[in-house]
Short mmCIF file of C-alpha atoms in Angstrom, two decimals:
data_model
loop_
_atom_site.label_atom_id
_atom_site.label_comp_id
_atom_site.label_asym_id
_atom_site.label_seq_id
_atom_site.Cartn_x
_atom_site.Cartn_y
_atom_site.Cartn_z
CA MET A 1 31.50 -5.59 16.16
CA ALA A 2 29.89 -2.79 18.16
CA ALA A 3 26.73 -2.57 20.20
CA LEU A 4 23.75 -0.52 19.15
CA THR A 5 24.32 2.58 21.21
CA ASP A 6 21.11 4.57 21.15
CA LEU A 7 18.09 5.54 19.05
CA SER A 8 20.18 7.84 16.88
CA ASP A 9 22.50 4.95 16.08
CA VAL A 10 19.49 2.82 15.14
CA VAL A 11 18.07 5.57 12.90
CA ASN A 12 21.41 5.92 11.19
CA ARG A 13 21.79 2.20 10.57
CA LEU A 14 18.15 1.71 9.51
CA THR A 15 18.71 4.26 6.78
CA GLY A 16 21.95 2.69 5.62
CA GLY A 17 24.51 4.67 7.55
CA ASN A 18 27.46 3.27 9.49
CA SER A 19 27.30 -0.05 7.60
CA GLY A 20 23.82 -0.65 8.98
CA THR A 21 22.87 -2.71 5.92
CA PRO A 22 19.11 -2.57 6.59
CA GLU A 23 17.22 -5.55 5.25
CA THR A 24 13.48 -6.18 5.21
CA VAL A 25 12.26 -9.69 4.46
CA PHE A 26 8.55 -9.99 3.75
CA PHE A 27 7.11 -13.47 4.05
CA PHE A 28 3.91 -15.24 3.15
CA LYS A 29 2.81 -18.61 4.49
CA ASP A 30 -0.06 -20.26 2.63
CA PRO A 31 -1.87 -23.13 4.38
CA ARG A 32 -0.92 -25.62 1.70
CA VAL A 33 1.64 -28.38 1.94
CA ASP A 34 2.89 -30.59 -0.87
CA GLY A 35 0.32 -29.08 -3.24
CA ALA A 36 -2.71 -29.76 -1.04
CA ALA A 37 -4.56 -28.01 1.78
CA ALA A 38 -2.67 -28.19 5.05
CA SER A 39 -3.97 -30.38 7.84
CA ALA A 40 -6.32 -28.76 10.32
CA THR A 41 -4.81 -27.07 13.33
CA TYR A 42 -5.92 -27.58 16.93
CA GLY A 43 -6.38 -24.87 19.50
CA GLY A 44 -3.44 -24.57 21.83
CA PHE A 45 -1.26 -26.91 19.83
CA TYR A 46 1.74 -26.17 17.67
CA ASN A 47 2.11 -26.40 13.92
CA SER A 48 5.27 -26.24 11.91
CA LEU A 49 5.27 -23.76 9.04
CA TRP A 50 8.43 -25.30 7.60
CA LYS A 51 6.56 -27.00 4.78
CA TYR A 52 3.83 -24.42 4.30
CA GLU A 53 4.08 -23.07 0.77
CA GLY A 54 4.70 -19.38 0.33
CA ILE A 55 7.39 -16.77 -0.06
CA PRO A 56 10.26 -17.56 0.31
CA GLY A 57 9.67 -21.07 -1.01
CA THR A 58 8.82 -24.07 1.12
CA GLY A 59 11.19 -26.30 3.03
CA ALA A 60 11.86 -29.93 2.25
CA THR A 61 11.30 -32.92 4.48
CA PRO A 62 14.67 -33.69 5.99
CA THR A 63 16.08 -37.18 5.75
CA THR A 64 19.44 -37.66 7.43
CA VAL A 65 20.44 -35.33 10.23
CA ALA A 66 21.42 -31.90 8.91
CA ILE A 67 22.23 -28.37 10.05
CA PRO A 68 19.97 -25.86 8.29
CA THR A 69 21.58 -22.53 7.46
CA ALA A 70 20.57 -19.12 6.16
CA THR A 71 20.47 -20.50 2.64
CA THR A 72 18.35 -23.55 3.39
CA ALA A 73 15.01 -23.59 1.58
CA GLY A 74 12.18 -23.10 4.05
CA GLY A 75 13.96 -20.44 6.08
CA LEU A 76 13.65 -16.72 5.51
CA GLN A 77 17.02 -16.76 3.74
CA GLN A 78 18.13 -13.42 5.10
CA THR A 79 21.64 -12.31 4.22
CA ASN A 80 24.47 -12.92 6.64
CA PRO A 81 26.12 -9.92 8.30
CA GLY A 82 29.29 -8.72 6.66
CA GLY A 83 32.54 -7.22 7.85
CA GLY A 84 32.54 -8.90 11.23
CA ARG A 85 29.32 -7.16 12.19
CA GLN A 86 26.36 -8.53 14.16
CA LYS A 87 22.87 -8.76 12.69
CA TRP A 88 19.85 -7.66 14.71
CA LEU A 89 16.14 -8.26 14.38
CA VAL A 90 14.52 -4.92 15.21
CA SER A 91 10.91 -5.73 14.33
CA LEU A 92 8.61 -8.60 13.47
CA ALA A 93 5.25 -7.64 11.98
CA GLY A 94 2.43 -9.63 10.50
CA ALA A 95 -1.21 -10.58 10.21
CA ALA A 96 -2.98 -13.92 9.92
CA SER A 97 -6.29 -15.12 8.61
CA THR A 98 -7.13 -16.70 11.95
CA PRO A 99 -6.08 -15.91 15.53
CA GLY A 100 -2.92 -17.41 16.96
CA ALA A 101 0.69 -16.65 17.65
CA LEU A 102 3.75 -16.89 15.48
CA ILE A 103 7.04 -18.12 16.93
CA LEU A 104 10.18 -17.15 15.06
CA TYR A 105 13.04 -19.52 15.78
CA ASP A 106 16.48 -20.50 14.61
CA ARG A 107 16.31 -24.04 13.27
CA LEU A 108 19.55 -25.49 14.58
CA LEU A 109 19.27 -29.12 13.52
CA HIS A 110 16.72 -31.38 11.96
CA ILE A 111 16.25 -34.97 10.93
CA GLY A 112 13.35 -36.81 9.32
CA GLY A 113 12.54 -40.38 8.44
CA LEU A 114 11.77 -41.59 11.96
CA ASP A 115 9.11 -44.24 12.46
CA GLY A 116 5.91 -43.94 14.50
CA THR A 117 5.79 -47.69 15.05
CA SER A 118 9.35 -48.32 16.21
CA ILE A 119 9.76 -48.87 19.93
CA THR A 120 13.54 -48.98 19.96
CA ALA A 121 15.83 -45.98 20.28
CA GLN A 122 15.91 -44.08 16.99
CA THR A 123 19.18 -42.28 16.39
CA VAL A 124 19.24 -38.50 15.93
CA GLY A 125 22.86 -37.40 16.33
CA GLY A 126 24.44 -34.48 14.52
CA THR A 127 26.29 -31.50 15.91
CA ILE A 128 24.70 -28.07 16.14
CA THR A 129 26.83 -25.13 15.02
CA ARG A 130 24.96 -22.22 16.64
CA TYR A 131 24.14 -21.83 20.34
CA ASN A 132 26.38 -24.85 20.76
CA THR A 133 28.37 -24.17 23.92
CA ASN A 134 27.63 -24.49 27.60
CA GLY A 135 27.25 -20.73 27.76
CA THR A 136 25.03 -20.25 24.73
CA CYS A 137 22.82 -23.33 24.50
CA VAL A 138 20.53 -22.31 27.34
CA GLY A 139 17.12 -21.95 25.72
CA ASN A 140 17.59 -24.55 23.01
CA GLN A 141 14.62 -26.89 22.81
CA ILE A 142 13.83 -30.35 21.40
CA TRP A 143 10.72 -30.72 19.27
CA ALA A 144 9.20 -33.68 17.46
CA GLU A 145 7.95 -32.65 14.02
CA ILE A 146 5.46 -34.66 11.95
CA TYR A 147 6.09 -34.84 8.20
CA THR A 148 3.62 -37.63 7.43
CA THR A 149 0.83 -38.39 9.89
CA VAL A 150 1.69 -41.09 12.40
CA GLY A 151 -0.75 -43.38 14.16
CA SER A 152 -3.84 -42.45 16.11
CA THR A 153 -2.84 -44.21 19.31
CA LEU A 154 -1.52 -41.77 21.89
CA ARG A 155 1.97 -42.60 23.14
CA SER A 156 4.78 -40.73 24.78
CA ILE A 157 8.24 -39.91 23.53
CA VAL A 158 11.51 -39.48 25.40
CA ALA A 159 14.82 -38.11 24.20
CA SER A 160 18.35 -38.88 25.26
CA TYR A 161 20.17 -35.56 25.08
CA THR A 162 23.15 -33.50 26.16
CA ASN A 163 22.23 -30.64 28.46
CA GLN A 164 23.58 -27.12 28.96
CA ALA A 165 26.40 -28.39 31.14
CA GLY A 166 27.61 -30.77 28.47
CA THR A 167 26.25 -33.80 30.31
CA SER A 168 25.21 -36.47 27.85
CA GLY A 169 22.73 -39.25 28.49
CA GLN A 170 20.08 -37.01 30.00
CA THR A 171 16.64 -38.54 29.52
CA SER A 172 13.68 -36.23 29.03
CA ILE A 173 10.62 -36.48 31.21
CA GLY A 174 8.41 -39.34 30.14
CA GLY A 175 4.96 -38.39 29.04
CA SER A 176 5.65 -35.91 26.29
CA ASP A 177 2.65 -36.75 24.14
CA PHE A 178 3.19 -38.27 20.74
CA GLY A 179 0.69 -39.70 18.27
CA GLY A 180 -2.92 -40.04 19.08
CA PRO A 181 -6.06 -38.51 17.71
CA ASN A 182 -5.50 -35.25 15.93
CA THR A 183 -3.47 -33.19 18.29
CA ASN A 184 -0.10 -34.86 18.50
CA GLY A 185 0.49 -36.80 15.37
CA THR A 186 -0.99 -35.04 12.36
CA LYS A 187 1.16 -33.86 9.52
CA ASN A 188 2.88 -30.52 10.25
CA GLN A 189 2.35 -30.69 13.99
CA MET A 190 5.19 -30.04 16.40
CA MET A 191 5.39 -31.27 19.97
CA PRO A 192 7.89 -30.07 22.56
CA ILE A 193 9.89 -32.71 24.41
CA ASN A 194 10.23 -31.77 28.05
CA LEU A 195 13.64 -31.54 29.68
CA ILE A 196 14.24 -32.99 33.11
CA SER A 197 14.24 -30.83 36.21
CA GLY A 198 17.24 -28.53 36.34
CA ASP A 199 18.00 -28.63 32.65
CA THR A 200 17.67 -25.39 30.71
CA GLY A 201 19.13 -26.14 27.32
CA VAL A 202 20.22 -28.73 24.82
CA GLN A 203 23.43 -29.23 22.90
CA ALA A 204 22.67 -32.53 21.19
CA VAL A 205 20.07 -35.26 20.93
CA ALA A 206 21.42 -38.78 20.70
CA SER A 207 18.14 -40.60 20.17
CA VAL A 208 14.41 -40.65 20.80
CA THR A 209 12.26 -43.57 21.90
CA LEU A 210 8.50 -44.07 21.72
CA SER A 211 6.73 -45.75 24.62
CA ALA A 212 4.89 -48.03 22.15
CA SER A 213 3.76 -48.05 18.56
CA THR A 214 1.30 -45.40 17.45
CA GLY A 215 -0.01 -47.88 14.90
CA THR A 216 1.25 -46.10 11.77
CA ALA A 217 4.84 -45.43 10.79
CA GLY A 218 4.27 -42.08 9.12
CA ASN A 219 7.37 -39.93 9.03
CA PHE A 220 8.48 -37.77 11.87
CA GLY A 221 11.65 -36.02 12.84
CA ILE A 222 13.44 -34.21 15.61
CA THR A 223 14.23 -30.52 15.38
CA ILE A 224 16.43 -28.56 17.77
CA VAL A 225 14.92 -25.12 18.04
CA ARG A 226 16.10 -21.82 19.44
CA PRO A 227 13.04 -19.59 19.93
CA LEU A 228 13.77 -15.95 19.15
CA ALA A 229 10.52 -14.00 19.15
CA ILE A 230 6.77 -14.45 19.54
CA LEU A 231 4.30 -12.33 17.59
CA ARG A 232 0.79 -12.36 18.96
CA LEU A 233 -1.81 -12.19 16.18
CA PRO A 234 -5.05 -11.90 18.10
CA GLY A 235 -7.58 -11.63 15.34
CA GLN A 236 -8.28 -12.47 11.74
CA GLY A 237 -6.49 -9.96 9.58
CA THR A 238 -5.50 -7.99 12.64
CA PRO A 239 -1.96 -6.78 12.07
CA THR A 240 0.55 -6.57 14.88
CA CYS A 241 4.07 -5.27 15.06
CA LEU A 242 6.59 -6.48 17.63
CA ASP A 243 8.76 -3.39 17.73
CA LEU A 244 12.04 -4.43 19.33
CA MET A 245 13.52 -0.93 19.26
CA THR A 246 10.94 0.59 21.56
CA GLY A 247 9.55 -2.52 23.21
CA MET A 248 10.74 -5.56 25.06
CA PRO A 249 12.90 -7.57 24.84
CA GLY A 250 14.92 -5.22 22.63
CA PRO A 251 16.83 -6.02 19.43
CA ILE A 252 17.46 -9.75 19.04
CA GLU A 253 20.74 -10.94 17.60
CA ILE A 254 20.49 -13.14 14.53
CA LEU A 255 23.55 -15.31 14.30
CA THR A 256 25.48 -15.77 11.10
CA ASP A 257 23.93 -18.63 9.12
CA ALA A 258 20.79 -18.63 11.24
CA CYS A 259 17.96 -20.57 9.63
CA LEU A 260 14.95 -18.44 10.56
CA ALA A 261 11.84 -20.59 10.54
CA MET A 262 8.41 -20.33 12.12
CA MET A 263 5.82 -22.31 14.01
CA TRP A 264 2.23 -21.43 14.78
CA ILE A 265 0.28 -21.72 18.03
CA SER A 266 -3.27 -22.06 16.90
CA ASN A 267 -6.34 -20.66 18.54
CA THR A 268 -8.75 -22.55 16.32
CA THR A 269 -9.02 -25.49 13.93
CA THR A 270 -8.75 -23.13 10.98
CA VAL A 271 -5.40 -23.19 9.24
CA PRO A 272 -3.70 -19.80 9.02
CA ARG A 273 -2.61 -17.78 6.04
CA ILE A 274 0.10 -15.46 7.32
CA PHE A 275 1.77 -12.37 5.93
CA GLY A 276 4.60 -10.70 7.75
CA SER A 277 7.98 -9.08 7.72
CA CYS A 278 11.26 -9.03 9.60
CA GLN A 279 13.38 -5.88 9.76
CA PHE A 280 17.11 -6.32 10.31
CA ILE A 281 20.10 -4.05 10.75
CA GLU A 282 23.79 -4.69 11.39
CA SER A 283 26.18 -3.22 13.89
CA MET B 1 23.05 8.87 2.34
CA ALA B 2 21.45 8.10 5.63
CA ILE B 3 19.66 9.91 8.43
CA THR B 4 22.46 10.42 10.87
CA ASP B 5 20.59 10.76 14.15
CA PHE B 6 17.22 11.15 15.79
CA THR B 7 17.41 14.93 15.89
CA THR B 8 17.87 14.99 12.13
CA TYR B 9 15.02 12.55 11.73
CA LYS B 10 12.70 14.81 13.72
CA SER B 11 13.72 17.84 11.70
CA LEU B 12 13.09 16.02 8.44
CA ILE B 13 9.59 15.04 9.51
CA SER B 14 8.95 18.66 10.41
CA ALA B 15 9.85 19.67 6.89
CA PRO B 16 8.73 16.84 4.65
CA SER B 17 9.81 16.78 1.04
CA GLN B 18 6.23 16.10 -0.03
CA ILE B 19 2.89 15.00 1.33
CA ILE B 20 0.62 12.76 -0.70
CA HIS B 21 -3.08 12.30 0.05
CA LYS B 22 -4.63 9.22 -1.42
CA VAL B 23 -8.21 7.99 -1.35
CA LYS B 24 -9.32 4.60 -2.55
CA ALA B 25 -12.97 3.63 -2.35
CA PHE B 26 -13.08 -0.11 -2.79
CA SER B 27 -15.91 -1.67 -4.73
CA SER B 28 -14.64 -5.11 -3.73
CA SER B 29 -15.93 -7.29 -0.93
CA THR B 30 -13.55 -9.11 1.33
CA GLN B 31 -12.96 -12.83 0.96
CA THR B 32 -11.64 -15.23 3.55
CA GLY B 33 -8.01 -14.56 4.28
CA GLY B 34 -7.58 -12.93 0.93
CA LEU B 35 -5.53 -9.96 -0.17
CA LEU B 36 -7.09 -7.10 -2.09
CA SER B 37 -5.36 -4.75 -4.48
CA SER B 38 -6.11 -1.03 -4.49
CA TRP B 39 -5.00 -0.67 -8.09
CA MET B 40 -8.38 -0.62 -9.81
CA GLN B 41 -10.27 1.18 -7.08
CA VAL B 42 -11.90 4.58 -7.50
CA PRO B 43 -11.84 7.54 -7.34
CA ASP B 44 -8.30 8.73 -7.31
CA PRO B 45 -8.34 7.76 -10.22
CA ALA B 46 -9.11 4.23 -11.34
CA PRO B 47 -6.97 3.07 -14.22
CA SER B 48 -8.14 0.59 -16.78
CA ALA B 49 -7.05 -3.01 -16.49
CA PRO B 50 -3.69 -3.61 -18.12
CA THR B 51 -3.55 -5.47 -21.37
CA THR B 52 -0.08 -5.92 -22.77
CA ALA B 53 2.88 -6.43 -20.49
CA ALA B 54 4.06 -3.09 -19.16
CA VAL B 55 5.96 -1.37 -16.41
CA PRO B 56 3.25 0.77 -14.82
CA SER B 57 3.87 4.44 -14.33
CA GLY B 58 3.62 5.83 -10.83
CA THR B 59 1.85 8.95 -12.01
CA LEU B 60 -1.48 9.84 -10.52
CA VAL B 61 -3.33 9.71 -13.80
CA ASN B 62 -2.25 6.14 -14.32
CA GLY B 63 -3.32 4.89 -10.91
CA GLY B 64 -0.16 5.42 -8.89
CA PHE B 65 0.19 7.73 -5.92
CA GLY B 66 1.71 10.46 -8.08
CA GLN B 67 4.59 11.31 -5.80
CA SER B 68 7.51 13.31 -7.16
CA ASP B 69 10.92 11.80 -7.51
CA GLY B 70 13.55 12.68 -4.94
CA THR B 71 16.95 11.82 -3.56
CA ASN B 72 16.98 8.98 -1.04
CA GLN B 73 13.31 9.49 -0.42
CA ARG B 74 11.51 7.63 2.37
CA ILE B 75 8.07 7.52 3.90
CA SER B 76 8.44 8.67 7.46
CA LYS B 77 4.86 8.90 8.58
CA ILE B 78 1.51 7.58 7.37
CA THR B 79 -1.93 8.58 8.54
CA THR B 80 -4.86 6.39 7.55
CA GLY B 81 -8.57 6.09 8.04
CA VAL B 82 -10.33 2.90 7.01
CA GLN B 83 -13.84 1.50 7.19
CA VAL B 84 -12.79 -2.10 7.76
CA PHE B 85 -10.11 -3.10 10.24
CA MET B 86 -7.25 -4.28 8.08
CA GLY B 87 -3.56 -4.55 7.53
CA LEU B 88 -2.18 -2.35 4.79
CA ILE B 89 0.97 -3.22 2.91
CA LEU B 90 2.47 -0.47 0.80
CA CYS B 91 3.95 -1.95 -2.36
CA ASP B 92 5.82 -0.84 -5.44
CA ARG B 93 4.06 -2.14 -8.53
CA LEU B 94 6.86 -3.17 -10.84
CA SER B 95 5.31 -4.93 -13.82
CA HIS B 96 1.84 -5.98 -14.84
CA GLN B 97 -0.24 -7.39 -17.65
CA GLY B 98 -3.80 -8.60 -18.18
CA GLY B 99 -6.00 -10.48 -20.59
CA LEU B 100 -5.72 -13.94 -19.06
CA SER B 101 -8.80 -16.13 -19.00
CA GLY B 102 -10.46 -18.11 -16.25
CA THR B 103 -11.68 -20.71 -18.71
CA THR B 104 -8.51 -21.51 -20.62
CA THR B 105 -6.67 -24.57 -19.47
CA GLY B 106 -3.05 -25.27 -20.22
CA ALA B 107 -0.25 -22.74 -20.30
CA GLN B 108 -1.53 -19.24 -21.03
CA THR B 109 1.06 -16.96 -22.55
CA THR B 110 -1.14 -14.08 -23.67
CA ASN B 111 0.71 -10.82 -22.99
CA LEU B 112 3.49 -12.77 -21.29
CA ASP B 113 6.42 -12.71 -20.51
CA THR B 114 5.92 -9.94 -18.01
CA ALA B 115 7.77 -6.73 -18.78
CA ALA B 116 11.34 -6.71 -17.47
CA LEU B 117 11.84 -5.19 -14.03
CA THR B 118 13.21 -1.67 -13.98
CA ARG B 119 13.46 -1.49 -10.18
CA TYR B 120 14.68 -4.26 -7.84
CA THR B 121 15.99 -5.85 -11.01
CA ASN B 122 17.61 -8.80 -9.26
CA GLY B 123 14.13 -9.94 -8.24
CA VAL B 124 15.01 -10.55 -4.58
CA GLY B 125 11.90 -9.97 -2.51
CA VAL B 126 9.75 -9.41 -5.60
CA TRP B 127 6.40 -11.18 -5.38
CA ALA B 128 4.13 -12.31 -8.19
CA GLY B 129 0.38 -12.02 -7.76
CA LEU B 130 -2.58 -13.12 -9.85
CA GLU B 131 -4.73 -9.98 -9.95
CA ILE B 132 -8.38 -10.35 -10.90
CA TYR B 133 -9.75 -7.44 -12.92
CA THR B 134 -13.11 -8.98 -13.89
CA SER B 135 -14.41 -11.80 -11.75
CA VAL B 136 -13.57 -15.29 -12.93
CA GLY B 137 -15.78 -18.30 -12.34
CA SER B 138 -17.16 -19.74 -9.13
CA THR B 139 -15.82 -23.19 -9.87
CA ALA B 140 -12.67 -23.82 -7.91
CA THR B 141 -9.58 -25.10 -9.62
CA THR B 142 -5.86 -24.77 -9.18
CA CYS B 143 -3.12 -23.23 -11.24
CA THR B 144 0.63 -23.08 -11.43
CA VAL B 145 2.83 -20.21 -12.51
CA THR B 146 6.10 -20.62 -14.37
CA TYR B 147 8.57 -17.87 -13.64
CA THR B 148 12.23 -16.88 -13.75
CA ASN B 149 13.79 -16.87 -10.31
CA THR B 150 16.47 -14.60 -8.91
CA ALA B 151 19.22 -16.90 -10.17
CA GLY B 152 17.84 -16.68 -13.70
CA GLY B 153 16.53 -20.23 -13.67
CA SER B 154 13.05 -21.39 -14.58
CA SER B 155 10.80 -22.40 -11.69
CA THR B 156 7.21 -23.48 -11.39
CA SER B 157 5.15 -22.56 -8.38
CA PRO B 158 3.27 -25.11 -6.30
CA ALA B 159 -0.36 -25.52 -7.34
CA ILE B 160 -2.49 -22.76 -5.84
CA PRO B 161 -6.25 -22.39 -5.58
CA PHE B 162 -7.85 -20.23 -8.25
CA GLY B 163 -11.51 -19.55 -8.98
CA GLY B 164 -14.31 -20.46 -6.61
CA THR B 165 -15.13 -18.84 -3.30
CA GLY B 166 -12.30 -16.75 -2.00
CA TYR B 167 -10.35 -16.76 -5.21
CA ASN B 168 -12.54 -15.34 -7.93
CA THR B 169 -13.79 -11.80 -7.42
CA ALA B 170 -12.53 -8.61 -8.99
CA GLY B 171 -10.07 -6.82 -6.77
CA ARG B 172 -8.42 -9.95 -5.37
CA ILE B 173 -4.70 -10.38 -5.74
CA ILE B 174 -3.53 -13.92 -5.04
CA PRO B 175 0.15 -14.14 -4.12
CA VAL B 176 2.03 -16.87 -5.91
CA PRO B 177 4.01 -19.16 -3.58
CA LEU B 178 7.50 -19.85 -4.80
CA SER B 179 9.24 -23.07 -5.55
CA SER B 180 11.42 -24.44 -2.76
CA GLY B 181 14.59 -22.39 -2.38
CA ASP B 182 13.41 -19.37 -4.35
CA VAL B 183 13.40 -15.89 -2.82
CA GLY B 184 11.87 -13.78 -5.57
CA VAL B 185 10.68 -13.42 -9.13
CA LYS B 186 12.27 -11.66 -12.09
CA SER B 187 9.58 -12.41 -14.68
CA VAL B 188 6.63 -14.69 -15.34
CA GLN B 189 6.37 -16.84 -18.45
CA ASN B 190 2.99 -18.52 -18.20
CA VAL B 191 -0.02 -19.30 -16.02
CA ASN B 192 -1.50 -22.76 -16.22
CA LEU B 193 -5.04 -23.51 -14.99
CA THR B 194 -5.80 -27.13 -14.21
CA ALA B 195 -9.46 -26.72 -15.20
CA SER B 196 -11.88 -24.00 -16.19
CA THR B 197 -13.49 -21.81 -13.57
CA LEU B 198 -16.41 -21.58 -16.07
CA THR B 199 -16.21 -17.81 -16.45
CA ALA B 200 -13.44 -16.19 -18.43
CA GLY B 201 -13.32 -12.91 -16.57
CA ASN B 202 -10.03 -11.10 -16.87
CA PHE B 203 -6.99 -11.54 -14.75
CA GLY B 204 -3.30 -10.84 -15.01
CA VAL B 205 0.07 -11.17 -13.41
CA THR B 206 1.43 -8.37 -11.25
CA LEU B 207 5.01 -8.24 -10.00
CA PHE B 208 5.32 -6.13 -6.89
CA LYS B 209 7.70 -5.40 -4.05
CA PRO B 210 6.23 -5.08 -0.55
CA LEU B 211 7.86 -2.05 1.06
CA LEU B 212 6.36 -1.60 4.48
CA TRP B 213 3.51 -2.64 6.74
CA LEU B 214 1.08 -0.26 8.25
CA PRO B 215 0.48 -2.48 11.25
CA TYR B 216 -2.46 -0.74 12.85
CA SER B 217 -5.52 0.40 10.92
CA PRO B 218 -8.48 0.48 13.31
CA MET B 219 -11.90 0.83 11.84
CA TYR B 220 -13.44 4.32 11.61
CA GLN B 221 -10.50 5.90 13.39
CA GLN B 222 -7.75 8.02 12.04
CA MET B 223 -4.37 6.53 12.86
CA SER B 224 -1.04 8.23 12.42
CA THR B 225 2.01 6.02 12.42
CA ASP B 226 5.66 6.96 12.55
CA ALA B 227 7.86 4.71 10.42
CA LEU B 228 10.67 4.62 12.93
CA LEU B 229 8.73 4.33 16.15
CA GLY B 230 5.49 2.74 15.01
CA MET B 231 6.24 0.60 11.99
CA GLY B 232 9.16 -1.32 13.33
CA GLY B 233 11.75 0.74 11.55
CA MET B 234 10.64 -0.14 8.06
CA MET B 235 12.05 2.87 6.27
CA PRO B 236 12.88 1.67 2.77
CA THR B 237 14.02 4.05 0.10
CA ILE B 238 11.18 4.84 -2.28
CA GLU B 239 12.71 4.44 -5.70
CA ASN B 240 12.22 7.15 -8.28
CA SER B 241 9.26 6.34 -10.56
CA ALA B 242 7.93 3.92 -7.94
CA CYS B 243 4.34 2.95 -8.65
CA LEU B 244 2.85 2.78 -5.16
CA PHE B 245 -0.32 0.91 -4.36
CA TRP B 246 -1.91 -0.79 -1.37
CA VAL B 247 -2.31 -4.48 -0.80
CA CYS B 248 -4.93 -4.92 1.92
CA PHE B 249 -5.50 -7.81 4.32
CA PRO B 250 -8.99 -7.26 5.77
CA SER B 251 -10.09 -8.59 9.12
CA VAL B 252 -13.61 -9.63 8.15
CA ASN B 253 -15.16 -11.64 5.37
CA GLY B 254 -17.90 -10.84 2.93
CA VAL B 255 -18.25 -7.13 3.56
CA GLY B 256 -17.53 -4.09 1.47
CA VAL B 257 -14.10 -2.70 2.14
CA GLY B 258 -15.24 0.89 1.80
CA THR B 259 -12.78 3.70 1.75
CA VAL B 260 -9.10 3.79 2.57
CA ASN B 261 -7.86 7.33 3.15
CA ALA B 262 -4.16 7.89 3.54
CA GLU B 263 -1.70 10.71 3.99
CA LEU B 264 1.91 9.80 3.29
CA ILE B 265 4.69 12.05 4.52
CA PHE B 266 7.88 11.75 2.51
CA THR B 267 11.31 12.88 3.63
CA GLU B 268 14.65 12.95 1.89
CA ASP B 269 17.85 12.00 3.69
CA ALA B 270 19.74 15.05 4.88
#
């Protein structure tokens, strides 16, 4: 592998020279899930786009713990780099039907089938295969993801996890909201689980525990997320391009087998319809 | 071929292989979060709605942009002026047909299958859209689309809204979401409305390949965008015989789109 050296190198690779293998993936996320209109969003809260219908096709609700890859339905399904090369995201562009922000992330691990009424530790487990060392896991995050709406009683959720130093048995800060009216327990919502002071990354999640029953089992899961880029979409139909060649933070490496998925930070209660594209090259 | 360095890139832009000016005056109004197609818009020129399944020609007289063929041709700069703030997606129109009805329930196969792809023949990244040529009814329903995916298998899309507010007026193109795991469309076999929209209208299936975004199109201002430095490096090769058209994502609802003026600067790899 070789680093991108300068703008001329980027031009060359974007146009297919030097094994640049340029790839553009256009995507479309329609606010429909399981054949019906998606649940309303809430300003300032997060929604998973994993199960939003669109192009490429929608993701499935996970059951047992699994490691999504570049070929997993629901991701962008970009091609893996060839010949020992690295793959780089050089731009993320898009527009949405309502204001908000789009977070592009690598979906490292997911599990579904957890219960919003259980008050005992619910096992997560699994072993991530990307950003999975002490040196690379800094920035990995734990999120709860709702697949079927849980109860309307607000509770908190804690996770037992392994941190960036490889220390297992870390317990997240109590008080990460879970369940409750609208904002933390509705289908498609995602809630971050806060790490304890001093921790900066996650290598594994052993289990999660609710403080009490939310009142409805629903179906939720845990997803380990590696955020890669944020695209601000400030207005309805207002297109924006995050140009990583000329702007910060610069080209972002996309690991082999990365499962590129998205979540949405809403500005309103209106569900978004999103069109966008990712531009990749290899070096 | 490729563009070897930035100096070469600059020199190519200084001596473009061709420059295309394109004007589209939309008669359509915007609808909430909905895409519009430039295909049927006047005056440069407006083609008639397709009937039988066909691979549309990219010639000017048939509604395309009328660019000449070239060798490793790219669009390196686009200048636009629009009357409504919008996102513009430049697409290659690969296959289309018309004559479908907004009142017929069950699988419609009139003028289907779609004509076989002659560009991007593996279907990867090819989208299907339901393009409305004459407004269908104001009663909302849903439909599914049965298509052949990139692996050659038969897939059926999730149910999508069709007819009713936001999904019924001429000029709309409604992208078809794909079945889980699919990444593109090779052909479409049928369109199946759950119920009548109560007006037949005329709509069809269009297969198209999004090529690049024009990310900034401010209202009433001319905007010139460099593909490398302003469009995130989206510099796809424009295939010979490509039938270029705009898919527009307006920022406001219920207003006339007005005119989209564009100048496209093409270069060929040195």
